[in-house]
CSV table of C-alpha atoms in Angstrom, one decimal:
chain,number,residue,atom,x,y,z
A,23,UNK,CA,-12.2,-0.4,-14.3
A,24,UNK,CA,-11.4,-4.5,-15.2
A,25,UNK,CA,-13.3,-3.9,-18.5
A,26,UNK,CA,-10.9,-0.6,-19.3
A,27,UNK,CA,-7.8,-2.7,-18.2
A,28,UNK,CA,-9.0,-6.0,-20.4
A,29,UNK,CA,-9.4,-3.3,-23.9
A,30,UNK,CA,-6.2,-2.3,-23.0
A,31,UNK,CA,-5.0,-5.9,-22.9
A,32,UNK,CA,-6.4,-7.1,-25.7
A,33,UNK,CA,-5.7,-3.9,-28.3
A,34,UNK,CA,-1.8,-5.0,-27.2
A,35,UNK,CA,-2.6,-8.6,-28.6
A,36,UNK,CA,-4.3,-7.1,-31.9
A,37,UNK,CA,-1.5,-4.9,-32.7
A,38,UNK,CA,1.1,-8.4,-31.7
A,39,UNK,CA,-1.0,-10.7,-33.7
A,40,UNK,CA,-1.0,-8.2,-36.2
A,41,UNK,CA,2.7,-7.4,-36.2
A,42,UNK,CA,3.3,-11.4,-36.2
A,43,UNK,CA,0.8,-12.5,-39.4
A,44,UNK,CA,2.3,-9.7,-41.1
A,45,UNK,CA,6.3,-11.2,-40.6
A,46,UNK,CA,4.5,-14.5,-41.3
A,47,UNK,CA,3.6,-13.5,-44.3
A,48,UNK,CA,6.6,-10.6,-45.8
A,49,UNK,CA,8.7,-13.5,-44.4
A,50,UNK,CA,11.4,-10.9,-44.6
A,51,UNK,CA,14.7,-10.4,-42.1
A,52,UNK,CA,13.4,-6.5,-42.8
A,53,UNK,CA,10.7,-7.2,-40.1
A,54,UNK,CA,11.3,-10.1,-37.7
A,55,UNK,CA,8.1,-11.2,-35.8
A,56,UNK,CA,7.9,-10.3,-32.0
A,57,UNK,CA,9.4,-14.0,-31.1
A,58,UNK,CA,12.0,-13.7,-33.1
A,59,UNK,CA,12.4,-9.5,-31.6
A,60,UNK,CA,12.2,-11.2,-27.8
A,61,UNK,CA,14.4,-14.0,-28.3
A,62,UNK,CA,16.8,-11.5,-29.7
A,63,UNK,CA,16.1,-9.0,-26.5
A,64,UNK,CA,16.3,-12.2,-24.5
A,65,UNK,CA,20.5,-12.9,-25.9
A,66,UNK,CA,21.4,-9.0,-25.6
A,67,UNK,CA,20.4,-9.1,-22.4
A,68,UNK,CA,22.1,-12.8,-20.7
A,69,UNK,CA,25.4,-10.9,-22.4
A,70,UNK,CA,24.8,-8.5,-21.1
A,71,UNK,CA,25.5,-5.8,-23.5
A,72,UNK,CA,21.8,-4.2,-24.1
A,73,UNK,CA,21.8,-4.3,-20.1
A,74,UNK,CA,25.0,-1.6,-20.4
A,75,UNK,CA,24.6,0.1,-23.2
A,76,UNK,CA,20.7,1.1,-21.3
A,77,UNK,CA,22.7,1.8,-18.9
A,78,UNK,CA,24.6,3.9,-19.7
A,79,UNK,CA,21.8,5.7,-22.4
A,80,UNK,CA,19.3,6.6,-18.6
A,81,UNK,CA,22.8,7.5,-16.8
A,82,UNK,CA,22.6,10.3,-19.1
A,83,UNK,CA,18.7,10.7,-19.1
A,84,UNK,CA,18.6,11.4,-16.3
A,85,UNK,CA,21.6,13.6,-15.5
A,86,UNK,CA,20.0,15.5,-18.8
A,87,UNK,CA,16.6,14.7,-17.6
A,88,UNK,CA,17.6,16.4,-14.1
A,89,UNK,CA,19.5,19.9,-15.4
A,90,UNK,CA,16.9,20.7,-17.5
A,91,UNK,CA,14.2,20.7,-15.3
A,92,UNK,CA,15.6,22.1,-12.8
A,93,UNK,CA,16.7,25.3,-15.0
A,94,UNK,CA,14.3,24.9,-17.1
A,95,UNK,CA,12.0,24.9,-14.0
A,96,UNK,CA,13.4,28.4,-12.4
A,97,UNK,CA,13.9,30.1,-15.4
A,98,UNK,CA,9.8,29.5,-16.5
A,99,UNK,CA,8.9,30.6,-12.7
A,100,UNK,CA,10.7,33.9,-13.1
A,101,UNK,CA,9.4,34.7,-16.7
A,102,UNK,CA,6.1,33.8,-15.9
A,103,UNK,CA,6.6,36.1,-12.6
A,104,UNK,CA,7.9,39.2,-14.2
A,105,UNK,CA,6.8,40.5,-17.0
A,106,UNK,CA,9.6,42.9,-18.1
A,107,UNK,CA,11.8,40.0,-18.0
A,108,UNK,CA,9.4,38.1,-20.6
A,109,UNK,CA,9.5,40.9,-23.2
A,110,UNK,CA,13.2,40.7,-22.7
A,111,UNK,CA,13.8,37.1,-23.0
A,112,UNK,CA,10.5,35.8,-25.1
A,113,UNK,CA,12.4,36.1,-28.5
A,114,UNK,CA,15.6,34.2,-27.1
A,115,UNK,CA,12.8,31.2,-25.7
A,116,UNK,CA,11.3,31.4,-29.8
A,117,UNK,CA,15.2,30.9,-31.4
A,118,UNK,CA,15.9,28.5,-28.6
A,119,UNK,CA,12.4,26.9,-29.4
A,120,UNK,CA,13.2,26.7,-33.2
A,121,UNK,CA,17.0,25.6,-33.2
A,122,UNK,CA,16.6,22.4,-34.6
A,123,UNK,CA,18.2,19.4,-31.9
A,124,UNK,CA,20.9,18.9,-34.7
A,125,UNK,CA,22.5,22.1,-35.2
A,126,UNK,CA,22.7,22.0,-31.1
A,127,UNK,CA,24.7,18.8,-31.1
A,128,UNK,CA,26.8,19.5,-34.1
A,129,UNK,CA,27.7,22.9,-32.1
A,130,UNK,CA,28.6,21.2,-29.3
A,131,UNK,CA,30.9,18.2,-30.5
A,132,UNK,CA,32.4,21.6,-33.0
A,133,UNK,CA,33.0,23.9,-29.5
A,134,UNK,CA,33.2,21.2,-26.7
A,135,UNK,CA,35.1,18.2,-28.2
A,136,UNK,CA,33.9,14.4,-28.1
A,137,UNK,CA,33.1,14.6,-25.4
A,138,UNK,CA,30.7,13.2,-22.5
A,139,UNK,CA,30.1,16.8,-21.1
A,140,UNK,CA,29.7,18.2,-24.8
A,141,UNK,CA,26.4,15.3,-25.5
A,142,UNK,CA,24.7,16.1,-21.4
A,143,UNK,CA,25.5,19.8,-22.5
A,144,UNK,CA,23.5,19.2,-26.3
A,145,UNK,CA,20.7,17.4,-24.7
A,146,UNK,CA,20.5,20.0,-22.2
A,147,UNK,CA,19.5,22.8,-24.2
A,148,UNK,CA,17.6,21.8,-26.3
A,149,UNK,CA,15.4,20.7,-23.7
A,150,UNK,CA,15.2,23.7,-21.6
A,151,UNK,CA,13.0,25.4,-23.8
A,152,UNK,CA,10.0,23.3,-23.7
A,153,UNK,CA,10.6,23.3,-20.0
A,154,UNK,CA,10.2,27.0,-19.3
A,155,UNK,CA,7.4,27.0,-21.7
A,156,UNK,CA,5.4,24.5,-19.6
A,157,UNK,CA,6.5,26.4,-16.7
A,158,UNK,CA,5.9,29.5,-17.6
A,159,UNK,CA,2.1,29.1,-18.5
A,160,UNK,CA,1.9,27.5,-14.8
A,161,UNK,CA,3.4,30.3,-13.3
A,162,UNK,CA,1.4,32.5,-15.1
A,163,UNK,CA,-1.8,31.1,-14.5
A,164,UNK,CA,-0.7,31.6,-10.2
A,165,UNK,CA,-4.3,32.1,-8.2
A,166,UNK,CA,-4.0,35.7,-7.0
A,167,UNK,CA,-6.2,35.5,-3.9
A,168,UNK,CA,-4.0,32.8,-2.5
A,169,UNK,CA,-0.8,35.2,-3.2
A,170,UNK,CA,-2.5,37.9,-1.3
A,171,UNK,CA,-3.4,35.4,1.4
A,172,UNK,CA,0.1,34.6,2.1
A,173,UNK,CA,1.3,38.4,1.8
A,174,UNK,CA,-1.1,39.1,4.3
A,175,UNK,CA,-0.2,36.8,6.6
A,176,UNK,CA,3.5,37.0,6.0
A,177,UNK,CA,4.3,33.2,4.9
A,178,UNK,CA,7.5,35.3,3.2
A,179,UNK,CA,9.1,33.3,0.6
A,180,UNK,CA,10.4,30.5,1.6
A,181,UNK,CA,7.2,29.3,3.0
A,182,UNK,CA,5.1,30.3,0.2
A,183,UNK,CA,7.3,29.2,-2.6
A,184,UNK,CA,6.5,25.7,-0.9
A,185,UNK,CA,3.1,26.0,-0.2
A,186,UNK,CA,1.2,28.2,-2.1
A,187,UNK,CA,3.4,28.4,-5.8
A,188,UNK,CA,4.8,25.0,-6.3
A,189,UNK,CA,1.7,23.1,-5.3
A,190,UNK,CA,0.0,25.2,-8.2
A,191,UNK,CA,2.9,24.5,-10.4
A,192,UNK,CA,2.7,20.7,-10.1
A,193,UNK,CA,0.4,19.9,-12.9
A,194,UNK,CA,2.7,22.0,-14.9
A,195,UNK,CA,5.9,20.0,-14.3
A,196,UNK,CA,4.3,16.8,-14.2
A,197,UNK,CA,3.5,17.4,-18.1
A,198,UNK,CA,7.2,18.8,-18.3
A,199,UNK,CA,8.4,15.7,-16.6
A,200,UNK,CA,6.3,13.2,-19.8
A,201,UNK,CA,6.8,15.4,-22.0
A,202,UNK,CA,10.9,15.5,-21.3
A,203,UNK,CA,11.6,12.3,-20.9
A,204,UNK,CA,10.0,11.1,-24.2
A,205,UNK,CA,12.0,14.2,-25.8
A,206,UNK,CA,15.2,13.2,-24.6
A,207,UNK,CA,15.1,10.2,-25.1
A,208,UNK,CA,15.4,10.6,-28.7
A,209,UNK,CA,17.5,13.2,-28.8
A,210,UNK,CA,20.0,11.7,-26.5
A,211,UNK,CA,20.2,8.6,-29.3
A,212,UNK,CA,21.2,11.4,-31.9
A,213,UNK,CA,23.7,12.5,-29.8
A,214,UNK,CA,25.5,8.8,-28.9
A,215,UNK,CA,24.8,8.2,-32.5
A,216,UNK,CA,27.1,11.4,-34.0
A,217,UNK,CA,29.8,11.6,-30.8
A,218,UNK,CA,30.0,8.7,-28.6
A,219,UNK,CA,31.2,5.1,-28.2
A,220,UNK,CA,28.5,3.2,-26.2
A,221,UNK,CA,24.7,4.0,-25.5
A,222,UNK,CA,21.3,2.9,-27.1
A,223,UNK,CA,22.3,5.5,-30.1
A,224,UNK,CA,25.8,3.7,-30.8
A,225,UNK,CA,24.2,0.4,-31.1
A,226,UNK,CA,21.8,1.1,-33.1
A,227,UNK,CA,23.6,2.8,-35.7
A,228,UNK,CA,25.7,-0.2,-35.7
A,229,UNK,CA,23.0,-2.6,-36.0
A,230,UNK,CA,22.1,0.1,-38.7
A,231,UNK,CA,25.7,-0.9,-40.9
A,232,UNK,CA,24.6,-4.7,-40.1
A,233,UNK,CA,20.7,-4.0,-40.9
A,234,UNK,CA,19.8,-6.3,-38.0
A,235,UNK,CA,16.4,-5.3,-37.5
A,236,UNK,CA,15.9,-7.4,-35.0
A,237,UNK,CA,18.3,-6.3,-32.5
A,238,UNK,CA,17.1,-2.8,-33.4
A,239,UNK,CA,12.9,-3.6,-32.2
A,240,UNK,CA,15.2,-5.8,-29.2
A,241,UNK,CA,16.8,-2.4,-28.2
A,242,UNK,CA,13.3,-0.3,-28.7
A,243,UNK,CA,11.5,-2.8,-26.5
A,244,UNK,CA,13.9,-2.8,-23.9
A,245,UNK,CA,13.3,1.4,-23.9
A,246,UNK,CA,10.1,1.8,-23.7
A,247,UNK,CA,9.6,-1.5,-21.7
A,248,UNK,CA,11.8,1.7,-19.2
A,249,UNK,CA,9.9,4.7,-19.7
A,250,UNK,CA,6.1,2.3,-19.2
A,251,UNK,CA,7.9,1.0,-15.9
A,252,UNK,CA,9.0,4.3,-14.6
A,253,UNK,CA,5.8,6.2,-16.1
A,254,UNK,CA,4.1,3.0,-13.8
A,255,UNK,CA,5.8,3.5,-10.5
A,256,UNK,CA,7.5,7.2,-10.3
A,257,UNK,CA,5.2,9.3,-12.2
A,258,UNK,CA,1.7,7.7,-11.9
A,259,UNK,CA,2.3,7.2,-7.8
A,260,UNK,CA,2.8,10.9,-7.8
A,261,UNK,CA,0.6,12.2,-9.5
A,262,UNK,CA,-2.1,10.1,-7.1
A,263,UNK,CA,-0.3,11.1,-4.0
A,264,UNK,CA,-0.4,15.1,-5.7
A,265,UNK,CA,-3.8,15.2,-6.4
A,266,UNK,CA,-5.2,13.7,-3.2
A,267,UNK,CA,-6.6,16.7,-2.1
A,268,UNK,CA,-9.0,16.9,-5.8
A,269,UNK,CA,-12.8,16.0,-4.9
B,19,UNK,CA,-5.8,52.5,18.9
B,20,UNK,CA,-6.3,52.4,14.9
B,21,UNK,CA,-5.9,54.4,13.2
B,22,UNK,CA,-6.6,54.9,9.3
B,23,UNK,CA,-6.5,58.0,7.3
B,24,UNK,CA,-6.6,58.1,3.9
B,25,UNK,CA,-6.4,61.0,2.2
B,26,UNK,CA,-7.0,59.6,-1.5
B,27,UNK,CA,-6.9,56.7,-3.6
B,28,UNK,CA,-6.9,56.4,-6.6
B,29,UNK,CA,-7.2,54.0,-9.4
B,30,UNK,CA,-4.3,54.7,-12.0
B,31,UNK,CA,-6.4,54.8,-15.7
B,32,UNK,CA,-6.6,51.8,-18.3
B,33,UNK,CA,-6.0,51.6,-22.0
B,34,UNK,CA,-10.2,51.5,-21.7
B,35,UNK,CA,-10.9,54.0,-18.4
B,36,UNK,CA,-10.0,57.1,-16.7
B,37,UNK,CA,-8.4,57.3,-13.8
B,38,UNK,CA,-10.2,56.4,-10.8
B,39,UNK,CA,-10.8,58.2,-7.9
B,40,UNK,CA,-12.3,55.3,-5.3
B,41,UNK,CA,-11.3,56.7,-1.4
B,42,UNK,CA,-11.3,60.3,-0.4
B,43,UNK,CA,-10.6,61.9,2.5
B,44,UNK,CA,-11.5,58.7,4.9
B,45,UNK,CA,-10.6,58.8,8.1
B,46,UNK,CA,-11.3,56.0,11.3
B,47,UNK,CA,-9.9,55.2,14.7
B,48,UNK,CA,-10.4,52.0,16.3
B,49,UNK,CA,-10.2,51.8,20.2
B,50,UNK,CA,-8.7,48.5,21.5
B,51,UNK,CA,-11.2,45.2,21.0
B,52,UNK,CA,-13.9,47.6,19.2
B,53,UNK,CA,-16.2,45.8,16.3
B,54,UNK,CA,-16.7,48.4,14.1
B,55,UNK,CA,-18.5,47.9,11.0
B,56,UNK,CA,-17.9,49.6,7.2
B,57,UNK,CA,-21.6,49.9,5.8
B,58,UNK,CA,-21.9,50.9,2.2
B,59,UNK,CA,-22.6,50.5,-1.2
B,60,UNK,CA,-21.8,48.0,-3.4
B,61,UNK,CA,-18.6,48.7,-5.0
B,62,UNK,CA,-18.2,52.1,-2.9
B,63,UNK,CA,-14.5,51.1,-2.3
B,64,UNK,CA,-14.7,48.8,1.3
B,65,UNK,CA,-12.7,45.7,-0.1
B,66,UNK,CA,-10.3,48.7,-1.5
B,67,UNK,CA,-10.0,50.0,2.0
B,68,UNK,CA,-9.1,47.3,3.7
B,69,UNK,CA,-6.6,46.0,1.6
B,70,UNK,CA,-5.2,49.3,2.2
B,71,UNK,CA,-5.1,48.2,5.9
B,72,UNK,CA,-3.9,45.0,5.4
B,73,UNK,CA,-0.5,46.1,3.5
B,74,UNK,CA,-1.7,44.8,0.0
B,75,UNK,CA,-1.4,47.6,-1.5
B,76,UNK,CA,0.7,50.2,-0.5
B,77,UNK,CA,-0.1,52.6,-3.4
B,78,UNK,CA,-2.3,55.7,-1.9
B,79,UNK,CA,-1.9,58.9,0.0
B,80,UNK,CA,-2.7,58.5,3.6
B,81,UNK,CA,-1.4,56.2,6.6
B,82,UNK,CA,-2.1,53.5,8.6
B,83,UNK,CA,-0.9,53.6,12.5
B,84,UNK,CA,-0.9,51.0,14.9
B,85,UNK,CA,-0.3,53.0,17.9
B,86,UNK,CA,1.6,49.7,20.4
B,87,UNK,CA,3.0,48.3,17.8
B,88,UNK,CA,4.0,49.8,14.8
B,89,UNK,CA,6.6,47.8,12.9
B,90,UNK,CA,5.6,43.9,13.6
B,91,UNK,CA,1.9,44.3,13.8
B,92,UNK,CA,-0.1,41.2,13.4
B,93,UNK,CA,-3.5,41.7,10.6
B,94,UNK,CA,-6.0,38.5,10.5
B,95,UNK,CA,-7.6,39.0,7.2
B,96,UNK,CA,-10.9,37.2,6.6
B,97,UNK,CA,-11.8,37.5,3.2
B,98,UNK,CA,-15.0,37.7,1.0
B,99,UNK,CA,-14.0,33.7,-0.7
B,100,UNK,CA,-12.2,31.8,2.3
B,101,UNK,CA,-8.9,31.6,0.7
B,102,UNK,CA,-7.9,28.5,2.4
B,103,UNK,CA,-4.9,26.0,-0.1
B,104,UNK,CA,-6.9,23.3,-1.3
B,105,UNK,CA,-3.9,21.2,-1.3
B,106,UNK,CA,-3.5,21.7,2.6
B,107,UNK,CA,-5.4,20.1,5.6
B,108,UNK,CA,-8.1,22.7,8.3
B,109,UNK,CA,-5.2,22.0,10.2
B,110,UNK,CA,-2.5,22.7,8.4
B,111,UNK,CA,-3.8,25.5,6.7
B,112,UNK,CA,-4.3,27.3,9.8
B,113,UNK,CA,-1.0,26.5,11.2
B,114,UNK,CA,0.4,27.6,8.2
B,115,UNK,CA,-0.6,31.2,9.2
B,116,UNK,CA,1.2,31.3,12.3
B,117,UNK,CA,4.2,32.2,12.3
B,118,UNK,CA,5.2,31.0,15.6
B,119,UNK,CA,4.2,27.8,17.3
B,120,UNK,CA,1.3,28.0,18.6
B,121,UNK,CA,0.4,26.8,22.6
B,122,UNK,CA,-0.4,24.1,22.4
B,123,UNK,CA,-4.2,23.1,22.6
B,124,UNK,CA,-4.9,26.7,21.2
B,125,UNK,CA,-6.2,25.1,17.5
B,126,UNK,CA,-7.9,22.6,19.1
B,127,UNK,CA,-9.9,25.0,21.3
B,128,UNK,CA,-10.5,27.0,18.1
B,129,UNK,CA,-11.5,24.5,15.9
B,130,UNK,CA,-13.7,23.4,19.1
B,131,UNK,CA,-15.5,26.0,19.1
B,132,UNK,CA,-16.0,26.5,15.9
B,133,UNK,CA,-17.0,23.1,15.5
B,134,UNK,CA,-15.1,21.9,12.8
B,135,UNK,CA,-13.1,19.5,15.8
B,136,UNK,CA,-14.1,16.9,13.7
B,137,UNK,CA,-13.2,18.1,10.2
B,138,UNK,CA,-9.5,19.0,11.0
B,139,UNK,CA,-8.1,16.2,8.6
B,140,UNK,CA,-9.9,16.8,5.3
B,141,UNK,CA,-9.0,19.2,2.1
B,142,UNK,CA,-10.8,22.8,1.9
B,143,UNK,CA,-13.0,21.5,-1.5
B,144,UNK,CA,-14.2,18.8,0.4
B,145,UNK,CA,-16.0,21.5,3.3
B,146,UNK,CA,-19.3,23.3,2.7
B,147,UNK,CA,-19.2,27.1,1.8
B,148,UNK,CA,-19.8,27.9,6.1
B,149,UNK,CA,-17.4,25.6,6.7
B,150,UNK,CA,-14.9,26.7,4.5
B,151,UNK,CA,-15.6,30.3,6.1
B,152,UNK,CA,-15.3,29.0,9.5
B,153,UNK,CA,-12.3,28.0,8.6
B,154,UNK,CA,-11.0,31.0,7.6
B,155,UNK,CA,-12.4,33.2,10.7
B,156,UNK,CA,-9.8,30.4,12.5
B,157,UNK,CA,-7.4,31.6,11.0
B,158,UNK,CA,-7.5,34.7,11.5
B,159,UNK,CA,-8.1,34.1,14.7
B,160,UNK,CA,-5.4,32.0,15.0
B,161,UNK,CA,-2.4,34.5,14.8
B,162,UNK,CA,-3.5,36.7,17.4
B,163,UNK,CA,-4.5,39.4,15.3
B,164,UNK,CA,-3.6,43.1,16.6
B,165,UNK,CA,-6.7,43.6,13.7
B,166,UNK,CA,-9.3,41.6,12.1
B,167,UNK,CA,-10.1,42.4,9.0
B,168,UNK,CA,-13.3,40.9,7.7
B,169,UNK,CA,-14.9,41.8,4.1
B,170,UNK,CA,-18.4,40.3,3.9
B,171,UNK,CA,-17.4,36.7,5.4
B,172,UNK,CA,-21.1,35.8,5.3
B,173,UNK,CA,-22.3,36.4,2.1
B,174,UNK,CA,-24.1,34.5,-0.1
B,175,UNK,CA,-24.6,32.0,3.0
B,176,UNK,CA,-28.3,31.1,3.1
B,177,UNK,CA,-29.4,32.8,6.3
B,178,UNK,CA,-29.6,30.1,8.2
B,179,UNK,CA,-25.8,29.0,8.0
B,180,UNK,CA,-25.1,32.9,7.7
B,181,UNK,CA,-27.1,33.1,11.2
B,182,UNK,CA,-24.9,30.2,12.6
B,183,UNK,CA,-21.3,31.4,11.6
B,184,UNK,CA,-22.5,34.4,13.2
B,185,UNK,CA,-23.0,33.4,16.4
B,186,UNK,CA,-19.7,31.5,16.5
B,187,UNK,CA,-18.5,34.5,15.7
B,188,UNK,CA,-19.2,36.7,18.2
B,189,UNK,CA,-19.0,33.8,20.5
B,190,UNK,CA,-15.4,33.4,19.8
B,191,UNK,CA,-14.8,36.9,19.9
B,192,UNK,CA,-16.0,37.2,23.5
B,193,UNK,CA,-14.2,34.6,24.3
B,194,UNK,CA,-11.1,36.4,22.9
B,195,UNK,CA,-11.4,39.9,22.0
B,196,UNK,CA,-9.8,41.3,18.9
B,197,UNK,CA,-10.3,44.9,17.4
B,198,UNK,CA,-12.3,44.2,14.5
B,199,UNK,CA,-12.9,45.9,10.9
B,200,UNK,CA,-15.9,44.6,9.3
B,201,UNK,CA,-17.4,45.5,6.1
B,202,UNK,CA,-21.3,44.1,5.2
B,203,UNK,CA,-24.0,45.7,2.9
B,204,UNK,CA,-26.4,44.3,5.3
B,205,UNK,CA,-27.9,46.5,8.1
B,206,UNK,CA,-29.5,43.8,10.1
B,207,UNK,CA,-25.9,42.1,10.3
B,208,UNK,CA,-24.1,45.3,11.3
B,209,UNK,CA,-26.9,45.9,14.1
B,210,UNK,CA,-25.9,42.5,15.4
B,211,UNK,CA,-22.8,42.9,15.6
B,212,UNK,CA,-20.7,45.4,15.9
B,213,UNK,CA,-20.1,48.0,18.6
B,214,UNK,CA,-20.1,51.1,16.5
B,215,UNK,CA,-21.1,51.1,12.8
B,216,UNK,CA,-19.7,53.7,9.8
B,217,UNK,CA,-22.1,54.7,7.1
B,218,UNK,CA,-19.8,55.0,3.7
B,219,UNK,CA,-20.7,56.6,0.7
B,220,UNK,CA,-20.5,55.9,-2.6
B,221,UNK,CA,-17.1,56.0,-4.7
B,222,UNK,CA,-15.3,58.1,-3.9
B,223,UNK,CA,-16.2,56.7,-1.0
B,224,UNK,CA,-16.2,58.7,2.5
B,225,UNK,CA,-17.7,58.6,5.9
B,226,UNK,CA,-21.2,59.8,6.2
B,227,UNK,CA,-21.9,58.9,9.0
B,228,UNK,CA,-21.1,56.7,12.7
B,229,UNK,CA,-23.6,55.3,14.7
B,230,UNK,CA,-22.6,53.7,18.4
B,231,UNK,CA,-25.0,50.2,18.9
B,232,UNK,CA,-26.6,50.7,22.1
B,233,UNK,CA,-27.6,46.9,22.7
B,234,UNK,CA,-25.7,44.5,24.9
B,235,UNK,CA,-24.6,41.0,23.0
B,236,UNK,CA,-27.8,39.7,24.9
B,237,UNK,CA,-30.2,41.8,23.8
B,238,UNK,CA,-28.8,41.5,20.3
B,239,UNK,CA,-30.5,38.1,20.3
B,240,UNK,CA,-33.8,40.1,19.8
B,241,UNK,CA,-34.5,40.0,16.6
B,242,UNK,CA,-37.4,43.0,17.0
B,243,UNK,CA,-35.4,45.2,18.5
B,244,UNK,CA,-32.9,45.0,15.9
B,245,UNK,CA,-35.7,45.2,13.8
B,246,UNK,CA,-36.7,48.2,14.7
B,247,UNK,CA,-33.4,50.3,14.7
B,248,UNK,CA,-33.1,49.2,11.3
B,249,UNK,CA,-36.1,51.1,10.7
B,250,UNK,CA,-35.4,53.5,12.7
B,251,UNK,CA,-31.7,53.9,11.0
B,252,UNK,CA,-33.3,54.2,7.8
B,253,UNK,CA,-36.2,56.4,8.4
B,254,UNK,CA,-33.1,59.2,9.8
B,255,UNK,CA,-31.2,58.1,6.3
B,256,UNK,CA,-28.6,57.0,9.2
B,257,UNK,CA,-28.5,60.0,11.0
B,258,UNK,CA,-27.3,58.8,14.6
B,259,UNK,CA,-30.9,58.1,16.8
B,260,UNK,CA,-31.3,60.2,19.9
């Protein structure tokens, strides 16, 4: 365990040293070293700029993630459990899966104006099909024996969902959550870049126009850090708790 | 009294199989608190019959009548594999089957009798197969069922464990008598457990014949007696011994 951890730290140290080495060698504004990025990060934090824009983006992420997960899971369960409904909607799903994210964004802004709602809807529409596909696989693979048991002992719908269905879908939820957070934050930045006047996407666009690579990397670092902390503090413990019955 | 009447049960044709008649004109009446064993060859339709009785499959021609409690009858089903929820502890698995709160101490008593009191907070994956089977039996008794269905619940246990669980089952059943329909292909097991044995034909399943087991519960401890009775039954091809 200890060895595994020290190996992880070592790999990060090697990565940072390589980066530092290249930056020193190139001496270019376009590749600032890790120390420089850290300094910019600190300044941006102190001025309050970075926390504000990061906060705005995180808020959009949380709202759109929650909506997409809720709707996506509900649709996924229905499609996974009902062959006819699935046969009907399967093509729709393929269409929505393959519409480029940029297209939904532009359409949402055209149809709903450059508003917060349009931004959220664009992200949600992009994310829902992925959740549906993942959860549908889980719903298809539900254990029939246990469902029969629940029927025989008259669990009823709510109890069956809570104690028989959802625990079986949990690994799929966690999978959809992990891939979902990564996907949504990539989409959200583009949404912000195209039609919002705050948030990380907007800021990155600004830095791009100024060729301010150090700030771009500082913002990236902030977001990656937030995601990693979410993994450590929320997803991992949740996962461990839900899997504690396993041998 | 519970009356089972299945005129016919068909499995519909699939892409690569013709329609198949599994049960053909099967009738059985169970008296209150009677322990009946169904004995028949593998694949003759015993599990199908239990599923019909349990209401898990209602696509058949016939009827299942529970004289006293037509609407709200409760059925405890001990499946061939224990079918416990792996993410719930032993005790939670039992409690979940109860749709109304059990009288205090009822579950404790059941756990005690089945020698599982120390394991009530353990997850099923950490139990042996014999223990999981015992939990499944407790779950079925806990709901205080009008009918208890048991589908070869001791199959693939080693003989010592099977004997132990069988003894525990009979102990529990004597303490809390219920009407039991028990499926097995092991004639010794049937003689050891049943008040009455119903022999079945291979599919399409029909009653071949019925035998009342004439021994008291105490007499059944005597393996020789069981062995002799089994021998006689086999000699007479399942016909009643006179």
